[in-house]
Amino acid sequence: MNKNDIIEQLKERIDTRNIFIDEILAKHTTYKIGGAADIFVVPQNKDELIHSVKVCRENNVEHVILGKGSNVLVADDGFRGVVINTGDNLSKIEINDDEIYAEAGAGLISVSYKAYDSSLVGLEFACGIPGTIGGAICMNAGAYGGDMKQVVTEVEVIDEKNEIRIINNDEMKFAYRHSIVQEKDYIVLSVKMKLMKGNKEEIKEIRERLKTHRINGQPLDMPNAGSVFIRPDGYYPGKMIEDLGLKGYTIGGAQVSEKHANFIVNIGNAKATDVLELIEYVNNELQKGYGMRLGVEIKKLGICEK
Ligand SMILES: Cc1cc2nc3c(=O)[nH]c(=O)nc-3n(C[C@H](O)[C@H](O)[C@H](O)COP(=O)(O)OP(=O)(O)OC[C@H]3O[C@@H](n4cnc5c(N)ncnc54)[C@H](O)[C@@H]3O)c2cc1C
């Protein structure tokens, strides 16, 4: 990749102030882990996002979309290529009767709050999930029995041929922490959701209950990226890991949370390699204890799979 060439092309549509060189990614992930990205670009609107993706694709440059970085583990060496960050912009949210339109960078917590504010039922589950709508679509984010699949009607994407397309719910292949975005090289631009009119006080009550549950059960005071292991049918990874006596087990700066064993927390200057080693250690113990290894929910960035 010729960095200067790419930057020049990005600059055709994007203000220089929103293009960064060797940006440290630890600043942009909830794990507070990760080295530098060669180029870090912050599109301010959909056109700039589309342009960023086009420049990368036309030049065959590695690139990735980073929302709020709440479900990623970034390599200590960072990312060789372009990180396109939607986490603080592209955050328009519009409500029309029982429909919500949100741009990819809109915070899921804000969307959930606005739904509540308009007495709309269906997004209470999302009131404590700290990602963007784009990340939530990619991951089919969910909690407490709800997930994105249940509310999404349409997703606007850039497809692999750089065409803008509208994909409906069925075509999204939503499944547990999965959507078509992970199979094809789709970039989410915006989302339409349909909710139901409800009682504001009742919605408030549910939100408060779920928030309290989260505060009591999750290590929200320490850097983390949510649940680490994917739940296999009929099991709860947190309980499995806790029953193996692994709460508090530490490698370097990475620790199996004392509060919730399916969380790995950064207790101070953790390296990505610490987290990876800890994941491997836990999986080996799961293999010994239960005869199974678990898949990992967190997306790895700049890290080669073995
Ligand atoms: C304290 C805590 C609690 C959490 N609780 C939950 C929970 O209850 N349920 C749950 O499901 N998750 C939970 N998470 C994980 C995380 O918040 C969700 O997965 C969230 O949807 C990720 O959004 P993000 O914007 O941070 O995505 P990122 O972490 O930035 O990215 C995640 C993936 O999505 C891709 N992506 C992001 N934006 C786009 C886009 N516009 N187009 C295409 N791909 C895109 C990225 O390339 C990456 O592969 C939790 C995390 C934390 C830290």
GROMACS .gro file of C-alpha atoms and ligand atoms in nm:
model
  359
    1MET     CA    1   0.000   0.000   0.000
    2ASN     CA    2   0.130   0.344  -0.088
    3LYS     CA    3   0.007   0.542   0.213
    4ASN     CA    4   0.041   0.880   0.046
    5ASP     CA    5  -0.152   0.768  -0.259
    6ILE     CA    6  -0.439   0.640  -0.047
    7ILE     CA    7  -0.444   0.954   0.163
    8GLU     CA    8  -0.452   1.172  -0.150
    9GLN     CA    9  -0.750   0.974  -0.281
   10LEU     CA   10  -0.931   0.989   0.052
   11LYS     CA   11  -0.875   1.365   0.060
   12GLU     CA   12  -1.073   1.407  -0.265
   13ARG     CA   13  -1.389   1.387  -0.050
   14ILE     CA   14  -1.273   1.387   0.311
   15ASP     CA   15  -1.132   1.674   0.513
   16THR     CA   16  -0.766   1.621   0.609
   17ARG     CA   17  -0.863   1.676   0.974
   18ASN     CA   18  -1.054   1.348   0.963
   19ILE     CA   19  -0.768   1.138   0.827
   20PHE     CA   20  -0.509   1.016   1.076
   21ILE     CA   21  -0.180   0.837   1.026
   22ASP     CA   22  -0.055   0.572   1.271
   23GLU     CA   23  -0.352   0.626   1.499
   24ILE     CA   24  -0.338   0.415   1.815
   25LEU     CA   25  -0.642   0.190   1.815
   26ALA     CA   26  -0.638   0.128   2.192
   27LYS     CA   27  -0.802   0.473   2.212
   28HIS     CA   28  -1.094   0.347   2.005
   29THR     CA   29  -1.170   0.012   2.167
   30THR     CA   30  -1.349  -0.064   2.492
   31TYR     CA   31  -1.067  -0.310   2.574
   32LYS     CA   32  -0.817  -0.019   2.559
   33ILE     CA   33  -0.592  -0.258   2.368
   34GLY     CA   34  -0.441  -0.230   2.020
   35GLY     CA   35  -0.152  -0.084   1.825
   36ALA     CA   36  -0.164   0.169   1.541
   37ALA     CA   37  -0.363   0.165   1.220
   38ASP     CA   38  -0.165   0.278   0.915
   39ILE     CA   39  -0.454   0.505   0.821
   40PHE     CA   40  -0.757   0.589   1.034
   41VAL     CA   41  -1.036   0.773   0.860
   42VAL     CA   42  -1.346   0.920   1.020
   43PRO     CA   43  -1.619   0.975   0.758
   44GLN     CA   44  -1.867   1.243   0.859
   45ASN     CA   45  -2.155   1.125   0.643
   46LYS     CA   46  -2.269   0.840   0.420
   47ASP     CA   47  -2.103   0.981   0.106
   48GLU     CA   48  -1.768   0.997   0.284
   49LEU     CA   49  -1.812   0.642   0.412
   50ILE     CA   50  -1.893   0.518   0.061
   51HIS     CA   51  -1.591   0.706  -0.075
   52SER     CA   52  -1.358   0.559   0.192
   53VAL     CA   53  -1.470   0.205   0.112
   54LYS     CA   54  -1.435   0.264  -0.264
   55VAL     CA   55  -1.080   0.399  -0.231
   56CYS     CA   56  -0.976   0.095  -0.026
   57ARG     CA   57  -1.141  -0.155  -0.257
   58GLU     CA   58  -1.018   0.003  -0.580
   59ASN     CA   59  -0.662   0.001  -0.445
   60ASN     CA   60  -0.693  -0.347  -0.295
   61VAL     CA   61  -0.605  -0.215   0.047
   62GLU     CA   62  -0.698  -0.406   0.362
   63HIS     CA   63  -0.970  -0.217   0.543
   64VAL     CA   64  -1.216  -0.265   0.825
   65ILE     CA   65  -1.508  -0.075   0.973
   66LEU     CA   66  -1.473   0.009   1.339
   67GLY     CA   67  -1.785   0.123   1.521
   68LYS     CA   68  -1.741   0.187   1.891
   69GLY     CA   69  -1.486  -0.094   1.916
   70SER     CA   70  -1.689  -0.272   2.185
   71ASN     CA   71  -1.663  -0.617   2.033
   72VAL     CA   72  -1.309  -0.625   1.898
   73LEU     CA   73  -0.964  -0.732   2.004
   74VAL     CA   74  -0.699  -0.539   1.812
   75ALA     CA   75  -0.347  -0.678   1.763
   76ASP     CA   76  -0.063  -0.521   1.963
   77ASP     CA   77   0.096  -0.443   1.624
   78GLY     CA   78  -0.221  -0.272   1.514
   79PHE     CA   79  -0.376  -0.292   1.169
   80ARG     CA   80  -0.190  -0.277   0.838
   81GLY     CA   81  -0.434  -0.092   0.620
   82VAL     CA   82  -0.721   0.150   0.666
   83VAL     CA   83  -0.957   0.158   0.962
   84ILE     CA   84  -1.281   0.336   0.876
   85ASN     CA   85  -1.436   0.461   1.199
   86THR     CA   86  -1.810   0.523   1.221
   87GLY     CA   87  -1.827   0.531   1.601
   88ASP     CA   88  -1.879   0.904   1.653
   89ASN     CA   89  -2.050   1.019   1.336
   90LEU     CA   90  -2.316   0.903   1.092
   91SER     CA   91  -2.541   0.907   1.392
   92LYS     CA   92  -2.872   1.037   1.257
   93ILE     CA   93  -3.177   0.880   1.422
   94GLU     CA   94  -3.528   0.953   1.293
   95ILE     CA   95  -3.855   0.827   1.432
   96ASN     CA   96  -4.169   0.819   1.226
   97ASP     CA   97  -4.472   0.672   1.402
   98ASP     CA   98  -4.357   0.317   1.493
   99GLU     CA   99  -4.056   0.314   1.257
  100ILE     CA  100  -3.699   0.410   1.340
  101TYR     CA  101  -3.430   0.498   1.089
  102ALA     CA  102  -3.072   0.506   1.216
  103GLU     CA  103  -2.742   0.563   1.043
  104ALA     CA  104  -2.466   0.306   1.097
  105GLY     CA  105  -2.276   0.509   1.356
  106ALA     CA  106  -2.576   0.581   1.579
  107GLY     CA  107  -2.523   0.442   1.928
  108LEU     CA  108  -2.746   0.148   2.009
  109ILE     CA  109  -2.801   0.290   2.357
  110SER     CA  110  -2.921   0.621   2.206
  111VAL     CA  111  -3.153   0.442   1.963
  112SER     CA  112  -3.294   0.236   2.250
  113TYR     CA  113  -3.345   0.552   2.457
  114LYS     CA  114  -3.518   0.737   2.171
  115ALA     CA  115  -3.749   0.439   2.117
  116TYR     CA  116  -3.842   0.453   2.486
  117ASP     CA  117  -3.888   0.829   2.466
  118SER     CA  118  -4.138   0.776   2.184
  119SER     CA  119  -4.314   0.498   2.380
  120LEU     CA  120  -4.197   0.231   2.136
  121VAL     CA  121  -4.150  -0.125   2.259
  122GLY     CA  122  -3.887  -0.368   2.129
  123LEU     CA  123  -3.544  -0.217   2.193
  124GLU     CA  124  -3.535  -0.242   2.573
  125PHE     CA  125  -3.284  -0.529   2.543
  126ALA     CA  126  -3.038  -0.287   2.383
  127CYS     CA  127  -3.039  -0.023   2.657
  128GLY     CA  128  -2.695  -0.129   2.786
  129ILE     CA  129  -2.518  -0.254   2.472
  130PRO     CA  130  -2.242  -0.001   2.406
  131GLY     CA  131  -2.199  -0.040   2.028
  132THR     CA  132  -2.320   0.128   1.710
  133ILE     CA  133  -2.621   0.019   1.504
  134GLY     CA  134  -2.378  -0.095   1.230
  135GLY     CA  135  -2.189  -0.315   1.476
  136ALA     CA  136  -2.517  -0.443   1.618
  137ILE     CA  137  -2.636  -0.547   1.271
  138CYS     CA  138  -2.305  -0.719   1.195
  139MET     CA  139  -2.322  -0.908   1.526
  140ASN     CA  140  -2.702  -0.942   1.555
  141ALA     CA  141  -2.650  -0.797   1.900
  142GLY     CA  142  -2.892  -0.917   2.161
  143ALA     CA  143  -2.962  -0.970   2.528
  144TYR     CA  144  -3.235  -1.087   2.763
  145GLY     CA  145  -3.427  -1.263   2.486
  146GLY     CA  146  -3.422  -0.975   2.238
  147ASP     CA  147  -3.200  -0.920   1.938
  148MET     CA  148  -3.173  -0.705   1.626
  149LYS     CA  149  -3.341  -0.971   1.413
  150GLN     CA  150  -3.668  -0.906   1.597
  151VAL     CA  151  -3.686  -0.536   1.509
  152VAL     CA  152  -3.502  -0.480   1.179
  153THR     CA  153  -3.702  -0.443   0.858
  154GLU     CA  154  -3.437  -0.320   0.616
  155VAL     CA  155  -3.062  -0.267   0.609
  156GLU     CA  156  -2.894  -0.035   0.360
  157VAL     CA  157  -2.552  -0.173   0.265
  158ILE     CA  158  -2.265  -0.126   0.026
  159ASP     CA  159  -2.236  -0.469  -0.128
  160GLU     CA  160  -1.919  -0.641  -0.251
  161LYS     CA  161  -1.959  -0.475  -0.594
  162ASN     CA  162  -1.977  -0.129  -0.437
  163GLU     CA  163  -2.347  -0.105  -0.513
  164ILE     CA  164  -2.585   0.041  -0.256
  165ARG     CA  165  -2.852  -0.217  -0.180
  166ILE     CA  166  -3.145  -0.258   0.053
  167ILE     CA  167  -3.151  -0.598   0.221
  168ASN     CA  168  -3.461  -0.721   0.401
  169ASN     CA  169  -3.471  -0.904   0.732
  170ASP     CA  170  -3.489  -1.255   0.579
  171GLU     CA  171  -3.190  -1.189   0.355
  172MET     CA  172  -2.985  -1.070   0.652
  173LYS     CA  173  -2.941  -1.431   0.773
  174PHE     CA  174  -2.960  -1.316   1.133
  175ALA     CA  175  -2.866  -1.587   1.380
  176TYR     CA  176  -2.705  -1.597   1.723
  177ARG     CA  177  -2.438  -1.319   1.706
  178HIS     CA  178  -2.433  -1.357   1.329
  179SER     CA  179  -2.558  -1.188   1.014
  180ILE     CA  180  -2.480  -1.193   0.643
  181VAL     CA  181  -2.245  -0.895   0.704
  182GLN     CA  182  -1.996  -1.146   0.847
  183GLU     CA  183  -2.022  -1.372   0.539
  184LYS     CA  184  -2.010  -1.115   0.262
  185ASP     CA  185  -1.808  -0.801   0.249
  186TYR     CA  186  -2.109  -0.581   0.325
  187ILE     CA  187  -2.082  -0.240   0.489
  188VAL     CA  188  -2.388  -0.122   0.679
  189LEU     CA  189  -2.492   0.236   0.596
  190SER     CA  190  -2.827   0.259   0.772
  191VAL     CA  191  -3.105   0.052   0.923
  192LYS     CA  192  -3.485   0.068   0.943
  193MET     CA  193  -3.660  -0.089   1.239
  194LYS     CA  194  -4.027  -0.140   1.321
  195LEU     CA  195  -4.139  -0.138   1.683
  196MET     CA  196  -4.473  -0.139   1.860
  197LYS     CA  197  -4.650   0.139   2.044
  198GLY     CA  198  -4.647   0.070   2.415
  199ASN     CA  199  -4.675   0.215   2.761
  200LYS     CA  200  -4.388   0.448   2.846
  201GLU     CA  201  -4.391   0.368   3.219
  202GLU     CA  202  -4.379  -0.006   3.150
  203ILE     CA  203  -4.090   0.039   2.905
  204LYS     CA  204  -3.908   0.247   3.165
  205GLU     CA  205  -3.954  -0.024   3.425
  206ILE     CA  206  -3.812  -0.292   3.195
  207ARG     CA  207  -3.514  -0.071   3.105
  208GLU     CA  208  -3.438  -0.001   3.471
  209ARG     CA  209  -3.460  -0.372   3.557
  210LEU     CA  210  -3.227  -0.472   3.273
  211LYS     CA  211  -2.981  -0.194   3.356
  212THR     CA  212  -2.966  -0.301   3.720
  213HIS     CA  213  -2.916  -0.662   3.614
  214ARG     CA  214  -2.622  -0.554   3.397
  215ILE     CA  215  -2.465  -0.333   3.665
  216ASN     CA  216  -2.490  -0.614   3.920
  217GLY     CA  217  -2.371  -0.890   3.689
  218GLN     CA  218  -2.108  -0.740   3.459
  219PRO     CA  219  -1.765  -0.583   3.520
  220LEU     CA  220  -1.865  -0.245   3.376
  221ASP     CA  221  -1.594  -0.066   3.575
  222MET     CA  222  -1.313  -0.242   3.385
  223PRO     CA  223  -1.217  -0.235   3.017
  224ASN     CA  224  -1.373  -0.534   2.838
  225ALA     CA  225  -1.546  -0.627   2.515
  226GLY     CA  226  -1.855  -0.802   2.647
  227SER     CA  227  -1.900  -1.178   2.642
  228VAL     CA  228  -1.600  -1.363   2.507
  229PHE     CA  229  -1.731  -1.712   2.431
  230ILE     CA  230  -2.031  -1.802   2.218
  231ARG     CA  231  -2.306  -1.980   2.405
  232PRO     CA  232  -2.350  -2.340   2.293
  233ASP     CA  233  -2.706  -2.477   2.302
  234GLY     CA  234  -2.805  -2.570   2.655
  235TYR     CA  235  -2.498  -2.422   2.827
  236TYR     CA  236  -2.387  -2.089   2.974
  237PRO     CA  237  -2.016  -2.021   2.922
  238GLY     CA  238  -2.003  -1.798   3.231
  239LYS     CA  239  -2.128  -2.080   3.454
  240MET     CA  240  -1.907  -2.341   3.284
  241ILE     CA  241  -1.594  -2.129   3.334
  242GLU     CA  242  -1.689  -2.035   3.690
  243ASP     CA  243  -1.747  -2.402   3.779
  244LEU     CA  244  -1.394  -2.479   3.657
  245GLY     CA  245  -1.271  -2.237   3.923
  246LEU     CA  246  -1.129  -1.996   3.667
  247LYS     CA  247  -1.275  -1.669   3.795
  248GLY     CA  248  -0.982  -1.436   3.859
  249TYR     CA  249  -0.737  -1.646   3.655
  250THR     CA  250  -0.488  -1.398   3.512
  251ILE     CA  251  -0.234  -1.391   3.231
  252GLY     CA  252  -0.037  -1.067   3.208
  253GLY     CA  253  -0.293  -0.787   3.223
  254ALA     CA  254  -0.587  -1.006   3.118
  255GLN     CA  255  -0.813  -1.164   3.376
  256VAL     CA  256  -1.122  -1.385   3.378
  257SER     CA  257  -1.360  -1.142   3.547
  258GLU     CA  258  -1.437  -1.207   3.913
  259LYS     CA  259  -1.786  -1.074   3.845
  260HIS     CA  260  -1.881  -1.267   3.530
  261ALA     CA  261  -1.663  -1.552   3.407
  262ASN     CA  262  -1.756  -1.505   3.039
  263PHE     CA  263  -1.590  -1.162   3.047
  264ILE     CA  264  -1.215  -1.114   3.018
  265VAL     CA  265  -1.114  -0.779   3.164
  266ASN     CA  266  -0.808  -0.563   3.112
  267ILE     CA  267  -0.674  -0.510   3.464
  268GLY     CA  268  -0.402  -0.274   3.343
  269ASN     CA  269  -0.184  -0.260   3.034
  270ALA     CA  270  -0.312  -0.590   2.899
  271LYS     CA  271  -0.171  -0.689   2.563
  272ALA     CA  272  -0.381  -0.854   2.294
  273THR     CA  273  -0.149  -1.153   2.332
  274ASP     CA  274  -0.245  -1.178   2.703
  275VAL     CA  275  -0.614  -1.194   2.608
  276LEU     CA  276  -0.548  -1.449   2.334
  277GLU     CA  277  -0.342  -1.668   2.567
  278LEU     CA  278  -0.611  -1.649   2.832
  279ILE     CA  279  -0.880  -1.745   2.578
  280GLU     CA  280  -0.667  -2.042   2.474
  281TYR     CA  281  -0.608  -2.142   2.837
  282VAL     CA  282  -0.980  -2.127   2.919
  283ASN     CA  283  -1.067  -2.324   2.607
  284ASN     CA  284  -0.813  -2.594   2.698
  285GLU     CA  285  -0.970  -2.616   3.044
  286LEU     CA  286  -1.318  -2.634   2.890
  287GLN     CA  287  -1.196  -2.917   2.670
  288LYS     CA  288  -1.062  -3.104   2.975
  289GLY     CA  289  -1.368  -3.032   3.190
  290TYR     CA  290  -1.655  -3.057   2.942
  291GLY     CA  291  -1.501  -3.215   2.632
  292MET     CA  292  -1.572  -2.905   2.424
  293ARG     CA  293  -1.404  -2.587   2.309
  294LEU     CA  294  -1.613  -2.275   2.255
  295GLY     CA  295  -1.617  -2.031   1.967
  296VAL     CA  296  -1.516  -1.672   2.034
  297GLU     CA  297  -1.770  -1.392   1.989
  298ILE     CA  298  -1.516  -1.108   1.985
  299LYS     CA  299  -1.384  -1.010   1.640
  300LYS     CA  300  -1.009  -1.005   1.596
  301LEU     CA  301  -0.855  -0.717   1.408
  302GLY     CA  302  -0.504  -0.741   1.267
  303ILE     CA  303  -0.469  -1.083   1.431
  304CYS     CA  304  -0.408  -1.385   1.208
  305GLU     CA  305  -0.608  -1.696   1.295
  306LYS     CA  306  -0.384  -1.997   1.360
  307LIG     C1  307  -1.979  -0.395   2.866
  307LIG     C2  308  -2.022  -0.457   2.738
  307LIG     C3  309  -2.145  -0.524   2.733
  307LIG     C4  310  -2.187  -0.585   2.614
  307LIG     N1  311  -2.307  -0.648   2.613
  307LIG     C5  312  -2.350  -0.705   2.500
  307LIG     C6  313  -2.478  -0.770   2.495
  307LIG     O1  314  -2.552  -0.777   2.593
  307LIG     N2  315  -2.516  -0.827   2.378
  307LIG     C7  316  -2.438  -0.822   2.265
  307LIG     O2  317  -2.480  -0.874   2.161
  307LIG     N3  318  -2.318  -0.761   2.267
  307LIG     C8  319  -2.272  -0.702   2.380
  307LIG     N4  320  -2.150  -0.639   2.381
  307LIG     C9  321  -2.067  -0.640   2.259
  307LIG    C10  322  -2.085  -0.520   2.164
  307LIG     O3  323  -2.127  -0.404   2.233
  307LIG    C11  324  -2.182  -0.551   2.049
  307LIG     O4  325  -2.137  -0.662   1.973
  307LIG    C12  326  -2.199  -0.430   1.956
  307LIG     O5  327  -2.304  -0.456   1.867
  307LIG    C13  328  -2.072  -0.399   1.875
  307LIG     O6  329  -2.088  -0.271   1.814
  307LIG     P1  330  -1.961  -0.180   1.783
  307LIG     O7  331  -2.006  -0.060   1.709
  307LIG     O8  332  -1.881  -0.156   1.905
  307LIG     O9  333  -1.880  -0.276   1.684
  307LIG     P2  334  -1.723  -0.293   1.674
  307LIG    O10  335  -1.673  -0.361   1.797
  307LIG    O11  336  -1.660  -0.166   1.636
  307LIG    O12  337  -1.716  -0.395   1.553
  307LIG    C14  338  -1.768  -0.527   1.568
  307LIG    C15  339  -1.777  -0.591   1.429
  307LIG    O13  340  -1.877  -0.523   1.353
  307LIG    C16  341  -1.821  -0.475   1.230
  307LIG     N5  342  -1.889  -0.349   1.197
  307LIG    C17  343  -1.906  -0.239   1.276
  307LIG     N6  344  -1.974  -0.145   1.211
  307LIG    C18  345  -2.002  -0.195   1.088
  307LIG    C19  346  -2.069  -0.144   0.972
  307LIG     N7  347  -2.122  -0.021   0.970
  307LIG     N8  348  -2.078  -0.224   0.863
  307LIG    C20  349  -2.024  -0.348   0.863
  307LIG     N9  350  -1.958  -0.401   0.967
  307LIG    C21  351  -1.948  -0.326   1.079
  307LIG    C22  352  -1.673  -0.456   1.260
  307LIG    O14  353  -1.596  -0.457   1.141
  307LIG    C23  354  -1.646  -0.576   1.350
  307LIG    O15  355  -1.630  -0.693   1.273
  307LIG    C24  356  -2.106  -0.578   2.498
  307LIG    C25  357  -1.983  -0.511   2.504
  307LIG    C26  358  -1.941  -0.449   2.622
  307LIG    C27  359  -1.810  -0.377   2.625
   0.00000   0.00000   0.00000
